[in-house]
Short mmCIF file of N, CA and C in Angstrom, two decimals:
data_model
loop_
_atom_site.label_atom_id
_atom_site.label_comp_id
_atom_site.label_asym_id
_atom_site.label_seq_id
_atom_site.Cartn_x
_atom_site.Cartn_y
_atom_site.Cartn_z
N MET A 225 17.60 6.87 -10.28
CA MET A 225 16.22 6.72 -9.87
C MET A 225 15.57 8.08 -9.73
N SER A 226 14.38 8.21 -10.22
CA SER A 226 13.68 9.46 -10.06
C SER A 226 13.09 9.53 -8.66
N ALA A 227 12.69 10.71 -8.23
CA ALA A 227 12.11 10.88 -6.90
C ALA A 227 10.82 10.07 -6.78
N LYS A 228 10.09 9.89 -7.89
CA LYS A 228 8.84 9.16 -7.85
C LYS A 228 9.06 7.67 -7.62
N SER A 229 10.15 7.11 -8.10
CA SER A 229 10.37 5.67 -7.98
C SER A 229 11.16 5.29 -6.73
N GLN A 230 11.57 6.28 -5.96
CA GLN A 230 12.31 5.98 -4.74
C GLN A 230 11.34 5.52 -3.67
N GLY A 231 11.78 4.60 -2.84
CA GLY A 231 10.95 4.16 -1.73
C GLY A 231 11.61 4.50 -0.43
N HIS A 232 10.86 4.46 0.64
CA HIS A 232 11.38 4.73 1.97
C HIS A 232 11.12 3.51 2.83
N SER A 233 12.14 3.08 3.53
CA SER A 233 12.00 1.98 4.47
C SER A 233 12.49 2.47 5.82
N PRO A 234 12.18 1.73 6.88
CA PRO A 234 12.65 2.18 8.18
C PRO A 234 14.17 2.14 8.30
N HIS A 235 14.85 1.38 7.42
CA HIS A 235 16.29 1.20 7.54
C HIS A 235 17.09 2.11 6.61
N ASP A 236 16.58 2.46 5.46
CA ASP A 236 17.31 3.24 4.46
C ASP A 236 16.41 4.27 3.82
N ASP A 237 17.03 5.29 3.22
CA ASP A 237 16.25 6.26 2.46
C ASP A 237 15.87 5.72 1.09
N LYS A 238 16.66 4.80 0.53
CA LYS A 238 16.38 4.26 -0.80
C LYS A 238 16.36 2.74 -0.76
N LEU A 239 15.40 2.17 -1.46
CA LEU A 239 15.39 0.72 -1.62
C LEU A 239 16.32 0.37 -2.77
N PRO A 240 16.97 -0.79 -2.72
CA PRO A 240 17.91 -1.16 -3.76
C PRO A 240 17.24 -1.76 -5.00
N ILE A 241 16.01 -1.31 -5.30
CA ILE A 241 15.29 -1.82 -6.47
C ILE A 241 14.60 -0.67 -7.19
N ARG A 242 14.22 -0.91 -8.43
CA ARG A 242 13.44 0.05 -9.21
C ARG A 242 12.22 -0.68 -9.74
N MET A 243 11.05 -0.15 -9.49
CA MET A 243 9.82 -0.77 -9.94
C MET A 243 9.65 -0.54 -11.44
N LEU A 244 9.07 -1.52 -12.12
CA LEU A 244 8.86 -1.45 -13.55
C LEU A 244 7.38 -1.31 -13.90
N HIS A 245 7.11 -0.71 -15.03
CA HIS A 245 5.78 -0.62 -15.65
C HIS A 245 4.73 -0.09 -14.68
N ASP A 246 3.66 -0.87 -14.43
CA ASP A 246 2.56 -0.41 -13.58
C ASP A 246 2.59 -1.05 -12.20
N ARG A 247 3.78 -1.45 -11.74
CA ARG A 247 3.89 -2.12 -10.45
C ARG A 247 3.97 -1.12 -9.30
N VAL A 248 3.39 -1.53 -8.16
CA VAL A 248 3.38 -0.72 -6.95
C VAL A 248 3.89 -1.60 -5.82
N LEU A 249 4.82 -1.10 -5.04
CA LEU A 249 5.34 -1.80 -3.88
C LEU A 249 4.82 -1.11 -2.64
N VAL A 250 4.16 -1.87 -1.74
CA VAL A 250 3.56 -1.29 -0.55
C VAL A 250 4.03 -2.02 0.69
N ARG A 251 3.96 -1.33 1.82
CA ARG A 251 4.25 -1.93 3.12
C ARG A 251 2.94 -1.91 3.90
N GLN A 252 2.53 -3.08 4.40
CA GLN A 252 1.27 -3.18 5.13
C GLN A 252 1.29 -2.31 6.37
N ASP A 253 0.14 -1.70 6.69
CA ASP A 253 0.03 -0.83 7.86
C ASP A 253 0.20 -1.61 9.16
N THR A 254 -0.43 -2.77 9.26
CA THR A 254 -0.35 -3.56 10.48
C THR A 254 -0.10 -5.01 10.12
N ALA A 255 0.50 -5.70 11.05
CA ALA A 255 0.71 -7.13 10.85
C ALA A 255 -0.63 -7.85 11.02
N GLU A 256 -0.77 -8.96 10.30
CA GLU A 256 -1.99 -9.73 10.45
C GLU A 256 -2.04 -10.31 11.85
N GLY A 257 -3.20 -10.37 12.40
CA GLY A 257 -3.36 -10.90 13.75
C GLY A 257 -4.48 -10.17 14.45
N GLU A 258 -4.32 -9.97 15.75
CA GLU A 258 -5.35 -9.32 16.52
C GLU A 258 -5.52 -7.87 16.08
N ARG A 259 -6.74 -7.38 16.20
CA ARG A 259 -7.01 -5.99 15.88
C ARG A 259 -8.09 -5.50 16.83
N LYS A 260 -8.27 -4.18 16.89
CA LYS A 260 -9.28 -3.60 17.78
C LYS A 260 -10.41 -3.01 16.96
N SER A 261 -11.63 -3.15 17.48
CA SER A 261 -12.79 -2.52 16.84
C SER A 261 -12.78 -1.04 17.20
N GLY A 262 -13.66 -0.27 16.56
CA GLY A 262 -13.76 1.15 16.85
C GLY A 262 -14.11 1.42 18.31
N GLY A 263 -14.81 0.48 18.96
CA GLY A 263 -15.19 0.63 20.35
C GLY A 263 -14.15 0.13 21.33
N GLY A 264 -12.99 -0.36 20.81
CA GLY A 264 -11.92 -0.81 21.66
C GLY A 264 -11.95 -2.29 22.00
N ILE A 265 -12.85 -3.05 21.37
CA ILE A 265 -12.93 -4.48 21.63
C ILE A 265 -11.84 -5.19 20.84
N LEU A 266 -11.08 -6.06 21.52
CA LEU A 266 -10.01 -6.81 20.88
C LEU A 266 -10.61 -7.97 20.09
N ILE A 267 -10.30 -8.04 18.79
CA ILE A 267 -10.81 -9.09 17.91
C ILE A 267 -9.65 -10.03 17.60
N PRO A 268 -9.75 -11.31 17.99
CA PRO A 268 -8.64 -12.25 17.76
C PRO A 268 -8.45 -12.54 16.28
N ALA A 269 -7.23 -12.95 15.93
CA ALA A 269 -6.91 -13.26 14.53
C ALA A 269 -7.73 -14.42 14.00
N THR A 270 -8.22 -15.28 14.89
CA THR A 270 -8.98 -16.45 14.45
C THR A 270 -10.45 -16.15 14.19
N ALA A 271 -10.91 -14.92 14.48
CA ALA A 271 -12.31 -14.56 14.26
C ALA A 271 -12.64 -14.61 12.77
N ALA A 272 -13.77 -15.22 12.46
CA ALA A 272 -14.20 -15.33 11.06
C ALA A 272 -14.80 -14.01 10.60
N VAL A 273 -14.29 -13.49 9.52
CA VAL A 273 -14.81 -12.26 8.94
C VAL A 273 -14.97 -12.49 7.44
N GLY A 274 -15.79 -11.68 6.81
CA GLY A 274 -15.93 -11.75 5.36
C GLY A 274 -14.68 -11.23 4.69
N ARG A 275 -14.74 -11.11 3.40
CA ARG A 275 -13.60 -10.60 2.65
C ARG A 275 -13.29 -9.19 3.13
N ARG A 276 -12.08 -8.99 3.63
CA ARG A 276 -11.70 -7.73 4.25
C ARG A 276 -10.54 -7.12 3.47
N LEU A 277 -10.70 -5.86 3.08
CA LEU A 277 -9.62 -5.14 2.41
C LEU A 277 -8.67 -4.59 3.46
N ALA A 278 -7.45 -4.26 3.05
CA ALA A 278 -6.43 -3.78 3.98
C ALA A 278 -5.80 -2.50 3.45
N TRP A 279 -5.26 -1.69 4.37
CA TRP A 279 -4.55 -0.47 4.03
C TRP A 279 -3.05 -0.74 4.04
N ALA A 280 -2.34 -0.04 3.17
CA ALA A 280 -0.88 -0.14 3.12
C ALA A 280 -0.31 1.20 2.66
N GLU A 281 0.98 1.41 2.92
CA GLU A 281 1.66 2.62 2.49
C GLU A 281 2.47 2.32 1.23
N VAL A 282 2.35 3.17 0.21
CA VAL A 282 3.11 2.99 -1.03
C VAL A 282 4.56 3.36 -0.76
N VAL A 283 5.46 2.45 -1.16
CA VAL A 283 6.88 2.65 -0.93
C VAL A 283 7.58 3.01 -2.23
N ALA A 284 7.19 2.39 -3.34
CA ALA A 284 7.82 2.65 -4.64
C ALA A 284 6.81 2.37 -5.74
N VAL A 285 6.95 3.06 -6.88
CA VAL A 285 6.05 2.87 -8.02
C VAL A 285 6.85 2.79 -9.31
N GLY A 286 6.29 2.10 -10.29
CA GLY A 286 6.90 2.02 -11.61
C GLY A 286 6.62 3.26 -12.43
N GLN A 287 7.30 3.38 -13.58
CA GLN A 287 7.19 4.60 -14.39
C GLN A 287 5.82 4.79 -15.03
N ASN A 288 5.00 3.74 -15.17
CA ASN A 288 3.68 3.87 -15.78
C ASN A 288 2.55 4.03 -14.77
N VAL A 289 2.87 4.14 -13.51
CA VAL A 289 1.85 4.34 -12.47
C VAL A 289 1.45 5.80 -12.48
N ARG A 290 0.14 6.07 -12.53
CA ARG A 290 -0.33 7.45 -12.65
C ARG A 290 -1.10 7.97 -11.45
N ALA A 291 -1.76 7.10 -10.69
CA ALA A 291 -2.68 7.57 -9.66
C ALA A 291 -2.09 7.59 -8.25
N VAL A 292 -0.97 6.94 -8.02
CA VAL A 292 -0.41 6.90 -6.67
C VAL A 292 1.04 7.33 -6.66
N GLU A 293 1.48 7.78 -5.50
CA GLU A 293 2.87 8.22 -5.31
C GLU A 293 3.39 7.61 -4.01
N PRO A 294 4.70 7.48 -3.87
CA PRO A 294 5.25 7.01 -2.60
C PRO A 294 4.75 7.88 -1.45
N GLY A 295 4.36 7.24 -0.36
CA GLY A 295 3.82 7.95 0.79
C GLY A 295 2.31 7.89 0.87
N ASP A 296 1.62 7.61 -0.24
CA ASP A 296 0.16 7.49 -0.23
C ASP A 296 -0.24 6.24 0.52
N ARG A 297 -1.46 6.24 1.04
CA ARG A 297 -2.05 5.03 1.62
C ARG A 297 -3.03 4.48 0.61
N VAL A 298 -3.00 3.18 0.41
CA VAL A 298 -3.87 2.54 -0.58
C VAL A 298 -4.65 1.40 0.04
N LEU A 299 -5.83 1.14 -0.52
CA LEU A 299 -6.69 0.05 -0.08
C LEU A 299 -6.58 -1.06 -1.11
N TYR A 300 -6.31 -2.29 -0.65
CA TYR A 300 -6.14 -3.42 -1.56
C TYR A 300 -6.68 -4.69 -0.93
N ASP A 301 -6.82 -5.73 -1.73
CA ASP A 301 -7.30 -7.02 -1.26
C ASP A 301 -6.09 -7.87 -0.87
N PRO A 302 -5.92 -8.18 0.41
CA PRO A 302 -4.74 -8.94 0.83
C PRO A 302 -4.71 -10.38 0.30
N GLU A 303 -5.83 -10.89 -0.21
CA GLU A 303 -5.83 -12.23 -0.79
C GLU A 303 -5.16 -12.25 -2.16
N ASP A 304 -5.13 -11.11 -2.85
CA ASP A 304 -4.51 -11.01 -4.18
C ASP A 304 -3.17 -10.30 -4.06
N ARG A 305 -2.22 -10.94 -3.39
CA ARG A 305 -0.95 -10.25 -3.17
C ARG A 305 0.23 -11.18 -3.43
N ALA A 306 1.33 -10.55 -3.77
CA ALA A 306 2.61 -11.25 -3.91
C ALA A 306 3.57 -10.58 -2.94
N GLU A 307 4.09 -11.32 -1.99
CA GLU A 307 4.99 -10.75 -1.00
C GLU A 307 6.44 -10.90 -1.42
N VAL A 308 7.25 -9.92 -1.02
CA VAL A 308 8.68 -9.95 -1.29
C VAL A 308 9.39 -9.36 -0.08
N GLU A 309 10.58 -9.85 0.20
CA GLU A 309 11.36 -9.33 1.31
C GLU A 309 12.60 -8.63 0.77
N VAL A 310 12.81 -7.39 1.22
CA VAL A 310 13.98 -6.61 0.82
C VAL A 310 14.65 -6.13 2.09
N ARG A 311 15.90 -6.55 2.27
CA ARG A 311 16.68 -6.17 3.46
C ARG A 311 15.95 -6.48 4.76
N GLY A 312 15.30 -7.63 4.81
CA GLY A 312 14.63 -8.07 6.02
C GLY A 312 13.27 -7.46 6.28
N VAL A 313 12.76 -6.63 5.37
CA VAL A 313 11.45 -6.01 5.53
C VAL A 313 10.51 -6.61 4.48
N SER A 314 9.31 -7.02 4.91
CA SER A 314 8.34 -7.60 3.99
C SER A 314 7.51 -6.52 3.31
N TYR A 315 7.33 -6.67 2.00
CA TYR A 315 6.54 -5.75 1.19
C TYR A 315 5.55 -6.56 0.36
N VAL A 316 4.55 -5.88 -0.18
CA VAL A 316 3.58 -6.50 -1.07
C VAL A 316 3.73 -5.84 -2.43
N LEU A 317 3.82 -6.66 -3.47
CA LEU A 317 3.97 -6.18 -4.85
C LEU A 317 2.66 -6.41 -5.59
N MET A 318 2.18 -5.40 -6.30
CA MET A 318 0.93 -5.53 -7.04
C MET A 318 0.91 -4.58 -8.23
N ARG A 319 -0.08 -4.76 -9.08
CA ARG A 319 -0.29 -3.84 -10.20
C ARG A 319 -1.17 -2.69 -9.73
N GLU A 320 -1.02 -1.55 -10.37
CA GLU A 320 -1.82 -0.39 -9.99
C GLU A 320 -3.31 -0.69 -10.11
N ARG A 321 -3.71 -1.46 -11.10
CA ARG A 321 -5.14 -1.75 -11.31
C ARG A 321 -5.74 -2.61 -10.19
N ASP A 322 -4.89 -3.23 -9.34
CA ASP A 322 -5.38 -4.04 -8.23
C ASP A 322 -5.68 -3.22 -6.98
N LEU A 323 -5.42 -1.93 -7.02
CA LEU A 323 -5.71 -1.05 -5.90
C LEU A 323 -7.16 -0.61 -5.96
N HIS A 324 -7.81 -0.51 -4.81
CA HIS A 324 -9.22 -0.13 -4.76
C HIS A 324 -9.44 1.35 -4.45
N ALA A 325 -8.52 1.97 -3.68
CA ALA A 325 -8.67 3.38 -3.31
C ALA A 325 -7.32 3.94 -2.91
N VAL A 326 -7.22 5.27 -2.97
CA VAL A 326 -5.99 5.97 -2.58
C VAL A 326 -6.38 7.06 -1.59
N ALA A 327 -5.64 7.15 -0.50
CA ALA A 327 -5.84 8.22 0.48
C ALA A 327 -4.54 9.01 0.57
N ALA A 328 -4.62 10.31 0.27
CA ALA A 328 -3.42 11.15 0.29
C ALA A 328 -3.81 12.58 0.66
N ASP A 329 -2.90 13.28 1.33
CA ASP A 329 -3.16 14.66 1.71
C ASP A 329 -3.41 15.55 0.51
N ARG A 330 -2.81 15.22 -0.64
CA ARG A 330 -2.97 16.08 -1.81
C ARG A 330 -4.40 16.09 -2.35
N PHE A 331 -5.24 15.13 -1.95
CA PHE A 331 -6.64 15.07 -2.39
C PHE A 331 -7.56 15.91 -1.53
N GLU A 332 -7.09 16.35 -0.37
CA GLU A 332 -7.95 17.08 0.55
C GLU A 332 -8.47 18.36 -0.11
N GLY A 333 -9.79 18.49 -0.14
CA GLY A 333 -10.41 19.67 -0.73
C GLY A 333 -10.51 19.64 -2.25
N SER A 334 -10.06 18.57 -2.89
CA SER A 334 -10.16 18.50 -4.35
C SER A 334 -11.51 17.94 -4.75
N GLU A 335 -11.85 18.10 -6.00
CA GLU A 335 -13.14 17.59 -6.49
C GLU A 335 -13.14 16.06 -6.60
N ASP A 336 -11.96 15.43 -6.58
CA ASP A 336 -11.88 13.97 -6.63
C ASP A 336 -12.17 13.34 -5.27
N SER A 337 -12.09 14.11 -4.21
CA SER A 337 -12.28 13.59 -2.87
C SER A 337 -13.76 13.41 -2.58
N THR A 338 -14.11 12.27 -1.97
CA THR A 338 -15.52 12.00 -1.65
C THR A 338 -15.94 12.62 -0.33
N GLY A 339 -14.97 12.91 0.54
CA GLY A 339 -15.30 13.43 1.86
C GLY A 339 -15.66 12.31 2.83
N LEU A 340 -15.61 11.07 2.37
CA LEU A 340 -15.92 9.93 3.23
C LEU A 340 -14.69 9.51 4.00
N TYR A 341 -14.88 9.04 5.21
CA TYR A 341 -13.79 8.51 6.01
C TYR A 341 -13.86 7.00 5.93
N LEU A 342 -12.86 6.40 5.30
CA LEU A 342 -12.84 4.94 5.16
C LEU A 342 -12.01 4.33 6.25
#
């Protein structure tokens, strides 16, 4: 496995899988359920909201993935996801084209960075 295709989990340094083609394996930042607003107000999981995108951490990428690397944070639509469990940890599998944005330290100060805080 190349360094680019290796993933990190809380239990092991390497996942026992290798991603193919343009696939990206991510771990969701937070579990679905209650969340807090910017002002500290607790919003219950049953609250009706419009279509909401979610952040996740990239764990592993296939050899044809060009824009993201393991460790990046990505924005994706949680309604368009395929979940998989590896060694008791849940992950989301998707194609690179299904990602909406990438947040990574390597973009800081680059011309590709918008300077917006999402």
